Coordinates of C-alpha atoms and ligand atoms in Angstrom, one line a residue:
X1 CA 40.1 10.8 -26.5
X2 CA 43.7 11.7 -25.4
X3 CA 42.4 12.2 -21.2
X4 CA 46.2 13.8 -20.8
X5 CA 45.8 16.4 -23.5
X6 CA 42.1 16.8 -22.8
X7 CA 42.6 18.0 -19.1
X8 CA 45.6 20.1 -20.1
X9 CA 42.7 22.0 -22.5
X10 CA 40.3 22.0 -20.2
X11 CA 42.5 23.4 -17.7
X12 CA 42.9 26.3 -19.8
X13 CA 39.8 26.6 -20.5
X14 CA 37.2 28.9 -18.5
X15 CA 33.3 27.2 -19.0
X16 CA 30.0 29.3 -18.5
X17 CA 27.2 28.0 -16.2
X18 CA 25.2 26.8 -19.4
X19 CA 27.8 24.2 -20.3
X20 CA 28.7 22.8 -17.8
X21 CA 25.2 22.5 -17.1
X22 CA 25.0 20.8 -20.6
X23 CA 27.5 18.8 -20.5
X24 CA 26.3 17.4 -17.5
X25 CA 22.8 16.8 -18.0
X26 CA 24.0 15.6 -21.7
X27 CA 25.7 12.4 -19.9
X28 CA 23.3 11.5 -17.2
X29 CA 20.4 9.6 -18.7
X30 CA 16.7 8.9 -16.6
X31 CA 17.1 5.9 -14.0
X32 CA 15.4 2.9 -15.0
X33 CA 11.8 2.5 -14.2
X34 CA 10.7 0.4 -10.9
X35 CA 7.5 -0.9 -9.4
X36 CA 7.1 0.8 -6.0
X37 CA 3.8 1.5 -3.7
X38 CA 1.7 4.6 -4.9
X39 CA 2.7 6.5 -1.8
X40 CA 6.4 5.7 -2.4
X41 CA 6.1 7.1 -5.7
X42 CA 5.5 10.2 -4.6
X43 CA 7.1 13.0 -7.0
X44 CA 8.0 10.7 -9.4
X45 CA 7.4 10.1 -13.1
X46 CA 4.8 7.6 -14.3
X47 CA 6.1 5.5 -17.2
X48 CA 2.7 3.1 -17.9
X49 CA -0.3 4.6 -19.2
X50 CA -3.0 3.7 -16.2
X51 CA -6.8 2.1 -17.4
X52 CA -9.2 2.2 -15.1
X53 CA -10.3 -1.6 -14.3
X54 CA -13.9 -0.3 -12.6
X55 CA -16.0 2.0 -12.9
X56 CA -16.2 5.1 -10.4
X57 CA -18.4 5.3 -8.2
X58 CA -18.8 1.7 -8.4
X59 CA -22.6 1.7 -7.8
X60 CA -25.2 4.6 -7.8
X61 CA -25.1 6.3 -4.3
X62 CA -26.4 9.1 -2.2
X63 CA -24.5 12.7 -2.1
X64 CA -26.9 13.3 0.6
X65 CA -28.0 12.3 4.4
X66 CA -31.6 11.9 3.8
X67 CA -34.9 9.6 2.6
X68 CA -34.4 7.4 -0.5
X69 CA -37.6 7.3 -2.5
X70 CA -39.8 6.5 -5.5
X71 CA -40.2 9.7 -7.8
X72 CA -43.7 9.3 -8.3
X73 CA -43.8 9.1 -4.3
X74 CA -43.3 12.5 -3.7
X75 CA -44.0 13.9 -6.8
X76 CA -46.9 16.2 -5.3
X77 CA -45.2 16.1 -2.0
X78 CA -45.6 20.7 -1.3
X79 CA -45.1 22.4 2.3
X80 CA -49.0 22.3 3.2
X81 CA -49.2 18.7 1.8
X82 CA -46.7 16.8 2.5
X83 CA -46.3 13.0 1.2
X84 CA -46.5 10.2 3.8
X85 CA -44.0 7.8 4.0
X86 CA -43.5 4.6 5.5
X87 CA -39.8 4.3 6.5
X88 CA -38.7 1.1 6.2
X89 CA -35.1 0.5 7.7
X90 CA -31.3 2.4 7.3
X91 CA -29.0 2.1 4.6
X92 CA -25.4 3.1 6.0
X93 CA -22.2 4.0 4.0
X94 CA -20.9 -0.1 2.9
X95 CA -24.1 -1.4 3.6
X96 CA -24.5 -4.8 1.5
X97 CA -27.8 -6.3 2.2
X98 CA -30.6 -3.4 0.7
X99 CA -34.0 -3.1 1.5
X100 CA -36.7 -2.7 -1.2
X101 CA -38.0 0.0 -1.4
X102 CA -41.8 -0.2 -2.5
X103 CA -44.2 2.2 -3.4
X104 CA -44.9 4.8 -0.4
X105 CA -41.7 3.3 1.4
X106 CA -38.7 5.3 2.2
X107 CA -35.3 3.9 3.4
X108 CA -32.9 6.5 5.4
X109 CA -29.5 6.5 3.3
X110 CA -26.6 8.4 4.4
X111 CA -24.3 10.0 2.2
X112 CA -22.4 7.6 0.1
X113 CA -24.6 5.1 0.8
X114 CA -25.7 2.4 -2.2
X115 CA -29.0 3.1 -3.7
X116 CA -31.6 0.7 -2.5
X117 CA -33.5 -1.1 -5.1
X118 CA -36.4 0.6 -6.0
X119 CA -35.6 3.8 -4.7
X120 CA -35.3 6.0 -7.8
X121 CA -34.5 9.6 -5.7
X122 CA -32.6 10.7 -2.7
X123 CA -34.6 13.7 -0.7
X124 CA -31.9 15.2 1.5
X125 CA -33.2 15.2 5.0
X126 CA -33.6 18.8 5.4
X127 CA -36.9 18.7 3.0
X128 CA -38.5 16.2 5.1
X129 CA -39.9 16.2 9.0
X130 CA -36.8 14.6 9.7
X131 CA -38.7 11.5 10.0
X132 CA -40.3 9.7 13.3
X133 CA -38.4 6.4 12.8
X134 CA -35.7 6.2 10.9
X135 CA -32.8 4.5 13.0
X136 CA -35.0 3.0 15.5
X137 CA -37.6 2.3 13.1
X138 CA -34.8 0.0 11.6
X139 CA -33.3 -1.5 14.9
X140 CA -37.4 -1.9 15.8
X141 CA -37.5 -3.6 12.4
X142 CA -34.7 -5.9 13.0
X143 CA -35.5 -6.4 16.5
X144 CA -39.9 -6.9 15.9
X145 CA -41.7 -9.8 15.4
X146 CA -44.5 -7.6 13.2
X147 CA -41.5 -5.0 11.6
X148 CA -44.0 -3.3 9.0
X149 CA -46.0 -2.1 12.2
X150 CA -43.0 -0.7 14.2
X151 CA -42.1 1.1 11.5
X152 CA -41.5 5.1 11.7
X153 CA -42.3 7.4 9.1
X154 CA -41.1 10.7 7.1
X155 CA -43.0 13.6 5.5
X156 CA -41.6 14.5 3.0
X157 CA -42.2 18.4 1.5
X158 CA -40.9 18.8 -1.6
X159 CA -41.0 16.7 -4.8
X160 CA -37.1 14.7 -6.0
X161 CA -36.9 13.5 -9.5
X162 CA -35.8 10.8 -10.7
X163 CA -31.5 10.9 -10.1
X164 CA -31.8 13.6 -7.7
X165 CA -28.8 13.6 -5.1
X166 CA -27.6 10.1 -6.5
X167 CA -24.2 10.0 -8.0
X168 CA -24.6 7.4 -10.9
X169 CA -22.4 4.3 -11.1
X170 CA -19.4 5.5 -13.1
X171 CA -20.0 9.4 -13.2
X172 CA -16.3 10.0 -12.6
X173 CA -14.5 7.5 -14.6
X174 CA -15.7 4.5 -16.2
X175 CA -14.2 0.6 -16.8
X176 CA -11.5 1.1 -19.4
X177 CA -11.3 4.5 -19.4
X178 CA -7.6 6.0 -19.2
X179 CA -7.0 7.3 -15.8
X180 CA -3.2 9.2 -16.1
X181 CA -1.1 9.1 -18.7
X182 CA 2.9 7.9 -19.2
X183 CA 4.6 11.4 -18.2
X184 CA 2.4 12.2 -15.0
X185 CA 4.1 13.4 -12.4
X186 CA 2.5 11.9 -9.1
X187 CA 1.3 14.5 -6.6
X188 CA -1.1 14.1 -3.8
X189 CA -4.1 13.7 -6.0
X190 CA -2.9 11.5 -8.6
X191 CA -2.4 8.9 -5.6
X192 CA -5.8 9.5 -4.6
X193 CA -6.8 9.1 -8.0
X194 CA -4.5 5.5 -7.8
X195 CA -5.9 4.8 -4.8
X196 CA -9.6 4.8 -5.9
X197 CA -9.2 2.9 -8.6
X198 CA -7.3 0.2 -6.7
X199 CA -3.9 0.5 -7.8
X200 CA -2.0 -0.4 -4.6
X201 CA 1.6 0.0 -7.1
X202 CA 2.8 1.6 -10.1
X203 CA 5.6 1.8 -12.2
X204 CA 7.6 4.9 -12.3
X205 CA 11.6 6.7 -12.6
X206 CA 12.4 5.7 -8.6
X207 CA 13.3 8.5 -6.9
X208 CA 17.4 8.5 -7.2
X209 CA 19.5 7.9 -4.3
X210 CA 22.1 10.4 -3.4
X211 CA 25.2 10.3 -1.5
X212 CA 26.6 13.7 -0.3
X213 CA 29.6 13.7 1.7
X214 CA 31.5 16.8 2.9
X215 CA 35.4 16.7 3.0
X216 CA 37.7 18.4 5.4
X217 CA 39.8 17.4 8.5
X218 CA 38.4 21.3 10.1
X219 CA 34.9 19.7 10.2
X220 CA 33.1 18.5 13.2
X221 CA 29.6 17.3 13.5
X222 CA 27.0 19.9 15.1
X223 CA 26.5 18.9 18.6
X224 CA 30.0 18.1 19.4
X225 CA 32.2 20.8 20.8
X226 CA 35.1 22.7 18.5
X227 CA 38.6 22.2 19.2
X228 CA 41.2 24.9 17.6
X229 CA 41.1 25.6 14.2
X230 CA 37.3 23.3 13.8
X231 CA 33.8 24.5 12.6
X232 CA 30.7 22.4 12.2
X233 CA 29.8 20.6 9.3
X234 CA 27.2 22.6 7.4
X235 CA 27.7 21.4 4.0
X236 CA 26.6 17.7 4.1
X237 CA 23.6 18.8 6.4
X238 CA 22.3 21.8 3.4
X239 CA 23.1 19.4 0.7
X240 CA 21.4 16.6 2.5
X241 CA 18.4 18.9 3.4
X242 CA 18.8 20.1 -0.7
X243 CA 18.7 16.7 -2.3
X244 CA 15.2 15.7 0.0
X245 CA 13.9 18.8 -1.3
X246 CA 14.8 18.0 -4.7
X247 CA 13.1 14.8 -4.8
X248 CA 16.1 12.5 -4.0
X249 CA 16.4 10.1 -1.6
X250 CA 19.5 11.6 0.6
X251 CA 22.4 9.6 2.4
X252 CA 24.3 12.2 4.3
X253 CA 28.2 10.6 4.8
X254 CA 30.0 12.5 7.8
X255 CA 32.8 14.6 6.9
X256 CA 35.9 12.8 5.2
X257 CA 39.2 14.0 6.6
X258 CA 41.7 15.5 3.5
X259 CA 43.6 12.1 2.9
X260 CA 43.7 10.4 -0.3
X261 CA 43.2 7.2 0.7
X262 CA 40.5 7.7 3.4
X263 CA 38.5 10.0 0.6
X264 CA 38.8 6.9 -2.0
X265 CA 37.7 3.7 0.4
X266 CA 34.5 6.0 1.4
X267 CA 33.6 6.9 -2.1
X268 CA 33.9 3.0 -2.9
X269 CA 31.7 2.2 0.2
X270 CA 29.3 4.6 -1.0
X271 CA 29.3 4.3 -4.9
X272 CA 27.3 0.9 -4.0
X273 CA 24.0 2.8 -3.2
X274 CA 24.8 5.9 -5.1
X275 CA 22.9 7.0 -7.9
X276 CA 24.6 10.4 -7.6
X277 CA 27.7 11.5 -5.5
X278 CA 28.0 15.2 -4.4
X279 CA 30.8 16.0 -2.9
X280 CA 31.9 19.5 -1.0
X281 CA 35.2 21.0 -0.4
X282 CA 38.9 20.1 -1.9
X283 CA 38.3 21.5 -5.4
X284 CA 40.1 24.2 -5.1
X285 CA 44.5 24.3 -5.6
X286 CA 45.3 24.3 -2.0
X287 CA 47.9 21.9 -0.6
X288 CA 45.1 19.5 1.3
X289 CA 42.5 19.7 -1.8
X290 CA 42.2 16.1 -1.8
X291 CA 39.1 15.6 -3.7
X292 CA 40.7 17.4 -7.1
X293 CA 43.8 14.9 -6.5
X294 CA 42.1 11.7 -5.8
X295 CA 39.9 12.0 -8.5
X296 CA 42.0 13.5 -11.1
X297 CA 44.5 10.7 -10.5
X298 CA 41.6 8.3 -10.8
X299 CA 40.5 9.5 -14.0
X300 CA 44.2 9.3 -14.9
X301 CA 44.0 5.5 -14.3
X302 CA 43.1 2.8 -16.7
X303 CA 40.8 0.3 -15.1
X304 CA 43.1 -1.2 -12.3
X305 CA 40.4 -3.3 -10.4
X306 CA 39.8 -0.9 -8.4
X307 CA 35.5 -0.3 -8.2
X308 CA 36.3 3.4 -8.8
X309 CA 38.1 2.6 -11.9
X310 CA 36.9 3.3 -15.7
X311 CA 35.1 6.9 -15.5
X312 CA 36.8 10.0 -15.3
X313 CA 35.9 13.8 -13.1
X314 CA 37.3 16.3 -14.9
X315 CA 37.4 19.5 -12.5
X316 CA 36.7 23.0 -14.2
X317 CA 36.9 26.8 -13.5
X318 CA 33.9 28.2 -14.6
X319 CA 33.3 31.9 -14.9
X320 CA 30.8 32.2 -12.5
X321 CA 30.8 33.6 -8.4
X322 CA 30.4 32.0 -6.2
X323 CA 31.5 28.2 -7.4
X324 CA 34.3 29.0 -10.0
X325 CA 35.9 25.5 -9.5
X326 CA 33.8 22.3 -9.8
X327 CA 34.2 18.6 -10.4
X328 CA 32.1 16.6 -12.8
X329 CA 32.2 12.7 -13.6
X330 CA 31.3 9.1 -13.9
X331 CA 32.6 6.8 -11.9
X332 CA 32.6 3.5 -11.0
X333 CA 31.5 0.3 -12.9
X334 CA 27.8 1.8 -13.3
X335 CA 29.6 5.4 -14.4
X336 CA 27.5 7.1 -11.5
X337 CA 27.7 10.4 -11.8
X338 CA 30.2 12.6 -9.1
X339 CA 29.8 16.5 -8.3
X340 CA 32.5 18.1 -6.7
X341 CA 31.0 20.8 -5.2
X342 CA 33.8 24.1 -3.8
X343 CA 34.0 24.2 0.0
X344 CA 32.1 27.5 0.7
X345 CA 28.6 26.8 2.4
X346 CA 27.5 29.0 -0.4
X347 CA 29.2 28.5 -3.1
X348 CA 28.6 24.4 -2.2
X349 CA 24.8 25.5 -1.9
X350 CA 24.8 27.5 -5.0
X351 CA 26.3 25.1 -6.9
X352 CA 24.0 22.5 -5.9
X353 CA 20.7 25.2 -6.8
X354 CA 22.3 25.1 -10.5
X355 CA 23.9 22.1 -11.2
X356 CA 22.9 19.0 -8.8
X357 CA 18.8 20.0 -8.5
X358 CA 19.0 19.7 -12.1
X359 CA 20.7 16.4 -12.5
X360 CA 18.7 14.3 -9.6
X361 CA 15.5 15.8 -11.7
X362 CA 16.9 14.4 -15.1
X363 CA 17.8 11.3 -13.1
X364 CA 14.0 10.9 -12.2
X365 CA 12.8 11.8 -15.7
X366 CA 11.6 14.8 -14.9
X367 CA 10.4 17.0 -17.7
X368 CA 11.3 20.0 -16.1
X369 CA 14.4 20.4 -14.5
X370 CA 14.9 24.1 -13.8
X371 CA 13.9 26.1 -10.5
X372 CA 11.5 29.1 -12.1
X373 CA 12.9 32.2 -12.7
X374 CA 11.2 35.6 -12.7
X375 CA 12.6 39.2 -13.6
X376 CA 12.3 41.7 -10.4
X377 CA 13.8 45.3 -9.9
X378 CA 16.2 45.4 -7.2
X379 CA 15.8 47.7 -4.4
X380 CA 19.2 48.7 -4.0
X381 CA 22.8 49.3 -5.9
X382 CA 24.7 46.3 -6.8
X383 CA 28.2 47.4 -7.2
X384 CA 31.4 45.8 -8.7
X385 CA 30.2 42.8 -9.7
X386 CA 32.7 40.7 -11.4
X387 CA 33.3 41.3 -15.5
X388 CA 33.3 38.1 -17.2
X389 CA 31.2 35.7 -14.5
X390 CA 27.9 35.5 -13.9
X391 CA 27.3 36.5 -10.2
X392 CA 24.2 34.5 -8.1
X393 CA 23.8 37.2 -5.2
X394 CA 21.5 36.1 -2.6
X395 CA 18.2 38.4 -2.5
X396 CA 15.1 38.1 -0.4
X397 CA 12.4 38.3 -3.0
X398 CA 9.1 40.5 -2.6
X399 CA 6.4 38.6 -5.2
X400 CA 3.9 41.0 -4.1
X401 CA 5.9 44.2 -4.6
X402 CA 8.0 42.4 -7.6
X403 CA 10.8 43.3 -6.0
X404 CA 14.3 41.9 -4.8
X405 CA 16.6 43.1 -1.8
X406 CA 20.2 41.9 -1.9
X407 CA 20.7 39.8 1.7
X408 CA 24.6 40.0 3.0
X409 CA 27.0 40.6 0.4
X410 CA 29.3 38.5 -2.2
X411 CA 31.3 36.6 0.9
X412 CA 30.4 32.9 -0.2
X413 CA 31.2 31.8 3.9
X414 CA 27.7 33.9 4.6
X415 CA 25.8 31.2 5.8
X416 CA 23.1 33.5 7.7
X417 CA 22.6 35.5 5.1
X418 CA 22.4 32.4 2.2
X419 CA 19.6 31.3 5.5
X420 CA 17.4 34.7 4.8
X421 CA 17.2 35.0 1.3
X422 CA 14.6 32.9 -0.9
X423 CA 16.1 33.7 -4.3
X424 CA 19.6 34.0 -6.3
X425 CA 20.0 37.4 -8.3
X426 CA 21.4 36.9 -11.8
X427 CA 24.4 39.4 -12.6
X428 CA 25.5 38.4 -16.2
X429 CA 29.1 38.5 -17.4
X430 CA 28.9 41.8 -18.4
X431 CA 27.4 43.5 -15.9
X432 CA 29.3 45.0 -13.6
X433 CA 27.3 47.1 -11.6
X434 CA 23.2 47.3 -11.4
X435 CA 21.3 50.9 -10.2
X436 CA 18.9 50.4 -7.7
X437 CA 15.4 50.3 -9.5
X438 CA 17.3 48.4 -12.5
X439 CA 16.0 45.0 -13.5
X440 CA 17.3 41.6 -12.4
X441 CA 16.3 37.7 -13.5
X442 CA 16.1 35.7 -10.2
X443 CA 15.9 32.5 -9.7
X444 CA 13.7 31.3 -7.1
X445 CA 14.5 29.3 -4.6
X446 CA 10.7 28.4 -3.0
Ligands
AMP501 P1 37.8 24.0 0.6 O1 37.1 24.1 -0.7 O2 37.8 22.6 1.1 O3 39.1 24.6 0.6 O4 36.9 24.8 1.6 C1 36.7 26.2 1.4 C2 36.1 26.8 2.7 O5 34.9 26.2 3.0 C3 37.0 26.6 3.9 O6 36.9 27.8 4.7 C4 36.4 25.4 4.6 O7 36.6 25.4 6.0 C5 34.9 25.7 4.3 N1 34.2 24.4 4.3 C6 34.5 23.3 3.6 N2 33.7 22.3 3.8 C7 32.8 22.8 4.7 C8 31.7 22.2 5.3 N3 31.3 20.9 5.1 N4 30.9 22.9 6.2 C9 31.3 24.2 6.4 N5 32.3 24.8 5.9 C10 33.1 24.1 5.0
MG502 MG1 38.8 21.7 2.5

């Protein structure tokens, strides 16, 4: 393709938020599977189908604190009449020596406990007497020259059948049995599940590792005092904080100054550990928007041996508010992909919500990519929104009542206001005003 002719097209032409969406997630492709520790895999996409190499629970066990028994022992066992039993030592939770357990003998098992041999019942401790010996009748026993005659003893009042308060070798999941599938996405309980069966690693989509960077020579660091003209450097931090919560690993660059050359050597430092670049500010057609004239001159460049060399961005005006102009590309030898997010706190946010979340979750495999969405009335008048963009108002979102309330107004440098609100009201193209009481599609931010 003729790059020079293409960007003077594109130039002209306005995009909606569905293709640039597309065309994005149409050129970034899942990141190659790695082996990583169940916990760091966390959120991320199994690719192997996982057996189980031994059955769960690996042996029968007690549910129950109480007496392990023969059935036929207490079959009779009633309130008035209870049966007699002699108690003939402890079996604790990873005990590996068991007693016997012979006919009128009882061993006391605590829950989780192995099932002594012999022992064909557990009776939980509340239907016995409690027992007279028990844990001393087993240190007595370890301790006593003549054990059988230290021994304590339980009554026992009600009758256990055979399998009662044991939880059989392999009841969960048994040897060979699948235990998740290719596709799962890890959560707290699937590790557990890994964990249990002994799987220490697995093989998943790694989480992908991406650099934001804020441009800017106004910016300073929060925690540093402003000088004329400076604010602090909220971008990089919301992005930052954004990307963790979409799953990424984040790398938060400090602010770049606006100068070419400064903006290029940091994005070829970075592009090393980047899986995705997201850049904020510059993108507009102001005099110091260096970002749109770095990287339209790179994509302008044939490979020159420069690490930044053979992709192209290609920056856009899309017909949407906030976040009309953004920058989308590969770059560098791996074609990692860059975002060039507008300057605004909210607009940069915005963008992120509708364009970057979905990327890093393609990038990780994930089978959804899409915050939920939900329809809601709105509580008040929106008035002259924008004909011809789609408008992402921020709203503070009442499940209960199903209702939205519009938070600040349109001004995409309302930071407190983007910091209140918990969802993004949809205004289509074609709407230009909505009645209070008038349906909305949010999307929801969680
Ligand atoms: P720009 O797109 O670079 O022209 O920036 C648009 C507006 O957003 C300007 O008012 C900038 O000062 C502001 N801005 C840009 N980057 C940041 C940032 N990282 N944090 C806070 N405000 C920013
Ligand atoms: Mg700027």
């Amino acid at each position: 393709m003729n790059h020079a002719t293409g960007r003077t097209r594109h130039q002209e032409r306005v995009w909606s938020v569905a293709e640039h969406l597309d065309d994005i997630l149409a050129k970034i492709a899942p990141l190659e599977p790695i082996e990583l520790q169940i916990l760091e895999a966390q959120g991320c996409v199994l690719v192997e189908d996982i057996t189980v190499p031994v059955s769960l629970p690996p042996f029968d066990n007690s549910s129950m604190d109480g007496y392990a028994v023969r059935a036929a022992d207490v079959a009779d066992a009633t309130e008035s009449a209870p049966a007699v039993l002699t108690v003939i030592g402890d079996v604790a939770a990873g005990s590996g020596e068991l007693p016997e357990v012979g006919p009128g003998r009882a061993a006391r098992i605590m829950t989780g406990a192995p099932l002594p041999p012999g022992a064909e019942a557990v009776v939980p401790v509340e239907w016995t007497d409690g027992g007279t010996g028990g844990g001393p009748a087993a240190t007595m026993r370890a301790h006593s020259a003549a054990p059988e005659d230290a021994a304590g003893e339980v009554r026992v009042h009600r009758p256990a059948a055979a399998g009662a308060h044991i939880r059989a070798r392999g009841s969960d999941v048994t040897e060979g049995e699948p235990a998740l599938r290719a596709g799962t996405v890890l959560g707290p309980s699937q590790i557990g599940l890994l964990a249990a069966i002994g799987r220490g690693t697995v093989t998943v989509r790694p989480r992908p590792r991406v650099v934001v960077m804020s441009t800017g020579s106004e910016l300073v660091p929060p925690g540093e005092a402003l000088g004329p003209g400076q604010i602090h450097d909220s971008n990089s931090y919301q992005l930052t904080a954004a990307a963790r919560a979409a799953g990424a690993i984040p790398y938060r660059v400090g602010a770049v100054a606006d100068d070419a050359e400064t903006l290029r050597s940091t994005l070829e430092d970075q592009l090393i550990r980047a899986d995705i670049l997201v850049t904020s500010g510059g993108v507009s057609v102001g005099a110091y928007d260096v970002v749109k004239e770095t990287l339209t001159a790179l994509s302008a460049t044939e490979p020159d041996g420069s690490t930044l060399a053979g992709g192209a961005v290609e920056f856009r005006t899309l017909a949407m508010q906030p976040g009309k102009p953004q920058g989308f590309g590969l770059i560098g030898p791996d074609r990692t992909p860059l975002l060039a997010l507008p300057g605004n706190p909210v607009s940069s946010y915005v963008s992120f919500e509708l364009f970057v979340r979905p990327a890093i979750r393609a990038l990780m495999g994930l089978p959804d990519v899409h915050r939920p969405t939900t329809p809601a009335r709105c509580t008040e008048p929106i008035a002259s929104s924008p004909r011809g963009k789609r408008q992402f108002l921020r709203g503070s979102y009442d499940a209960d009542a199903g209702t939205v309330t519009p938070v600040g107004g349109a001004g995409s440098h309302l930071i407190k206001a983007m910091a209140h609100a918990n969802a993004l009201i949809v205004v289509p193209e074609e709407t230009t005003e909505v009645a209070a009481g008038a349906e909305v599609d949010l999307v929801l931010l969680g």
